CSV table of C-alpha atoms and ligand atoms in Angstrom, one decimal:
chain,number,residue,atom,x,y,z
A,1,UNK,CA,-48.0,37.8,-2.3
A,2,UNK,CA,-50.5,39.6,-4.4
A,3,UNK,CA,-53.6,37.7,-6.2
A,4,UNK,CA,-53.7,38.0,-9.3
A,5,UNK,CA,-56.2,36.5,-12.6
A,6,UNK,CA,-54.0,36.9,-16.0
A,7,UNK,CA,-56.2,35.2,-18.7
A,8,UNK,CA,-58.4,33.7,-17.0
A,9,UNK,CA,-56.4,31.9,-14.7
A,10,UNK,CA,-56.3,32.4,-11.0
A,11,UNK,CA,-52.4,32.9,-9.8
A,12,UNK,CA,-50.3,34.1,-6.7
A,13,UNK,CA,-47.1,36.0,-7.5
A,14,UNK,CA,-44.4,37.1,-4.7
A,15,UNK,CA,-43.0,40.1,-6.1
A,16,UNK,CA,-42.4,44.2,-4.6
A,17,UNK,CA,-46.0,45.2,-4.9
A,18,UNK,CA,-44.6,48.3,-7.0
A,19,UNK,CA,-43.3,46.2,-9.7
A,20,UNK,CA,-44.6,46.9,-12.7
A,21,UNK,CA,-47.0,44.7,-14.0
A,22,UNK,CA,-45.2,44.2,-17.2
A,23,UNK,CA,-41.8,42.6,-15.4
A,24,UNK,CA,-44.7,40.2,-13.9
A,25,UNK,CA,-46.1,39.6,-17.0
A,26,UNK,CA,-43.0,38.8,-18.9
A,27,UNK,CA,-40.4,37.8,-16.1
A,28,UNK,CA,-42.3,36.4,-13.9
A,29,UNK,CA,-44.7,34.4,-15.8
A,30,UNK,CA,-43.1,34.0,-18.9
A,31,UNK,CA,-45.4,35.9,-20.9
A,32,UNK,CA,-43.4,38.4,-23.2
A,33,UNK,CA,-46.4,38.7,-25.7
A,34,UNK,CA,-46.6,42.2,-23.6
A,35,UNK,CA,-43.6,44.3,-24.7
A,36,UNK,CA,-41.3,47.0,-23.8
A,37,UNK,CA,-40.9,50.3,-25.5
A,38,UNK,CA,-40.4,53.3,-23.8
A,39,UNK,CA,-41.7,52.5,-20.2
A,40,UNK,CA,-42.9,56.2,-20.4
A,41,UNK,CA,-46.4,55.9,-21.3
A,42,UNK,CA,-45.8,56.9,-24.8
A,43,UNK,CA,-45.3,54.3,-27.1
A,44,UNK,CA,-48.2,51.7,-26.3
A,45,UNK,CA,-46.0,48.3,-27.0
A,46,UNK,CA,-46.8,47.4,-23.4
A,47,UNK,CA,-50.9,47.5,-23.7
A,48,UNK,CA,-52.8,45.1,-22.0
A,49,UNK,CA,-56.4,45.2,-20.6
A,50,UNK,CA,-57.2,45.7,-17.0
A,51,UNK,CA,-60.7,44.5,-16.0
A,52,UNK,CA,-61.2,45.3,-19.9
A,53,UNK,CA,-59.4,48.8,-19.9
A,54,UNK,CA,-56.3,49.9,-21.8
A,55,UNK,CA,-53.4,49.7,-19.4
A,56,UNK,CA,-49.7,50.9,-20.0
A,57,UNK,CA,-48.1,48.1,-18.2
A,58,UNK,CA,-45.1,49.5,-17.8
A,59,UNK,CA,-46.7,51.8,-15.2
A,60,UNK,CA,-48.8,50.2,-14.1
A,61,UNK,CA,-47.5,48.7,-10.7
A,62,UNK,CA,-48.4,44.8,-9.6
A,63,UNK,CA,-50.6,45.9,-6.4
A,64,UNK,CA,-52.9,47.9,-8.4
A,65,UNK,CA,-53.7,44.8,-10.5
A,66,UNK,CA,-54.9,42.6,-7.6
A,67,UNK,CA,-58.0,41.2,-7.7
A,68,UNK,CA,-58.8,42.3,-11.4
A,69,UNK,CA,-58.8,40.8,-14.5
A,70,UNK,CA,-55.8,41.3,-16.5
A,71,UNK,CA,-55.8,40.2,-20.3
A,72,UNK,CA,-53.1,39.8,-22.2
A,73,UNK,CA,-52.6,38.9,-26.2
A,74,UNK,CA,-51.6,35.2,-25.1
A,75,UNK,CA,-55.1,35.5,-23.4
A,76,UNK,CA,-57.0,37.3,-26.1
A,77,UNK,CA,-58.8,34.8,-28.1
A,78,UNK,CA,-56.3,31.4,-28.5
A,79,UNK,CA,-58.4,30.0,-31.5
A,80,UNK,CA,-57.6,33.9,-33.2
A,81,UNK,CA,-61.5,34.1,-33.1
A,82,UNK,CA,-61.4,37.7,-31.9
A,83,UNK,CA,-62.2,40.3,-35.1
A,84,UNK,CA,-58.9,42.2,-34.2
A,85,UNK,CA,-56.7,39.5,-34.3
A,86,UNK,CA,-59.0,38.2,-37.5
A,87,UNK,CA,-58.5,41.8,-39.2
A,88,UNK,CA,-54.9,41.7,-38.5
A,89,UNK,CA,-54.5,38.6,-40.2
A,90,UNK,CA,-56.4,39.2,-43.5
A,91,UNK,CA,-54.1,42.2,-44.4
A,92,UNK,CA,-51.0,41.0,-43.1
A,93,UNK,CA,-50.4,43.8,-40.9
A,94,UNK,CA,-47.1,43.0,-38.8
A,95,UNK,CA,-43.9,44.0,-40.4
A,96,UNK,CA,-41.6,42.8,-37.5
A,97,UNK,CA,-44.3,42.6,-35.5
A,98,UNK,CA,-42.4,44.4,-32.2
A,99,UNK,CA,-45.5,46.7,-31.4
A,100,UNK,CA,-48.0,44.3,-32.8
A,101,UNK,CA,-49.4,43.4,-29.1
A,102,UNK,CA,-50.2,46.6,-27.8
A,103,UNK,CA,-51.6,48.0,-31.2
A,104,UNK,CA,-54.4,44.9,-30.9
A,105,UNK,CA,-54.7,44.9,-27.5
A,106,UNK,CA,-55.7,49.1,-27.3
A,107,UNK,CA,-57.5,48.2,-30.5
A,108,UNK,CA,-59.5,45.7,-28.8
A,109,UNK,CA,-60.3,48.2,-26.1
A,110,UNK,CA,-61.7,50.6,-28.2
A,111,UNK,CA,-63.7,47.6,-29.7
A,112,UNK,CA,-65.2,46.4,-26.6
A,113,UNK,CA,-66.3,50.2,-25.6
A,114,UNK,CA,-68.4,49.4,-29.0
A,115,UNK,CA,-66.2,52.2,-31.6
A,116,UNK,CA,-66.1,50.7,-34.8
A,117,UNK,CA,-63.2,49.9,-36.8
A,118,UNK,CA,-62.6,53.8,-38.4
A,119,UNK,CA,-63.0,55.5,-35.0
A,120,UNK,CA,-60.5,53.1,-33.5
A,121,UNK,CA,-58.3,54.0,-35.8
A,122,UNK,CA,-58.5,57.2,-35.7
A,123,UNK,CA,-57.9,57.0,-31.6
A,124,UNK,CA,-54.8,54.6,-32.1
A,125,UNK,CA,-51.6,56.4,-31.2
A,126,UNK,CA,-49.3,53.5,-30.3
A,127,UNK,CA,-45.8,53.8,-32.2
A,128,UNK,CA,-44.7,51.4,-34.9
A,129,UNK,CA,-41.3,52.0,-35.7
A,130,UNK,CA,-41.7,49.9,-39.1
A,131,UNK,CA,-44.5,52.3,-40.2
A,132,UNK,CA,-47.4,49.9,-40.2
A,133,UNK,CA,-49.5,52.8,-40.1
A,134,UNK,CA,-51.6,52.4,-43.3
A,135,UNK,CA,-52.2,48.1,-42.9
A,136,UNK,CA,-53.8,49.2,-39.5
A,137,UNK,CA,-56.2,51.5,-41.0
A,138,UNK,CA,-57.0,49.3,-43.4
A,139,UNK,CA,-57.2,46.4,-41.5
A,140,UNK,CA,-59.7,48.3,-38.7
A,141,UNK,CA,-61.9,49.6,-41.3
A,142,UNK,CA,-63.0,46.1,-42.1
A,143,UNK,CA,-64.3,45.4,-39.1
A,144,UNK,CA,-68.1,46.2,-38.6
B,1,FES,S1,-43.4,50.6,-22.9
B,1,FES,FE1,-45.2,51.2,-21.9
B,1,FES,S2,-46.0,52.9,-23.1
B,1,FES,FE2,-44.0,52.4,-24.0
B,2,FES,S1,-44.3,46.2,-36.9
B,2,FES,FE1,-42.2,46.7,-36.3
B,2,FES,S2,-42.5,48.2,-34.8
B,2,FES,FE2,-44.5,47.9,-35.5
């Protein structure tokens, strides 16, 4: 069994300690907000925050998770109060929205460290296979 908080909530999953966090997330409980890409470390879709941190969890094994806070974008602001998810929304970035998690969610890291909006775009080098690209400059530099 390893302890684990994933938005907020206090859980217990029995899984191989070296499971990668994002099979927990999304197989184990049901949260497929978190997707897979390239389970490489190179393509980002998989981003979620570890005790605030960008995480590849696609790497990132269950064990090393215990006892932290792990968000994901189920978890990230519900009432789409958070000024990523706000951004996002005003210029319609999501073409099919695959790699739409992980883009906010490693935006949102950089945001927390206190970057603003043209400096986390700049340091943004998750893949969008649609091409997004230029919505998700444009939405980051109107954020403060
Ligand atoms: S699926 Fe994790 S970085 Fe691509
Ligand atoms: S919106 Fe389709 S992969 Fe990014």
């Amino acid at each position: 069994m390893i302890s684990l908080n994933v938005n907020g909530e206090s859980l217990q999953v029995d899984v191989d300690p070296e499971m990668p966090l994002l099979w927990v997330l999304r197989d184990v409980l049901g949260l497929t907000g978190t997707k897979y890409g390239c389970g490489r470390e190179l393509c980002g879709a998989c981003t979620v925050l570890v005790d605030g941190q960008r995480e590849y969890s696609c790497v990132y094994e269950a064990k090393e998770a215990a006892g932290r806070a792990v968000t994901t974008v189920e978890g990230l602001s519900p009432n789409r109060s958070n000024p990523i998810q706000k951004a996002w929304i005003k210029k319609q970035v999501p073409q099919c929205g695959y790699c739409q998690s992980g883009m906010i969610m490693a935006a949102e890291a950089k945001r927390r460290e206190g970057a603003p909006g043209r400096e986390i775009a700049n340091e943004l080098h998750n893949l969008c296979v649609c091409g997004t690209y230029q919505r998700i400059r444009q939405a980051l530099n109107t954020l403060k």
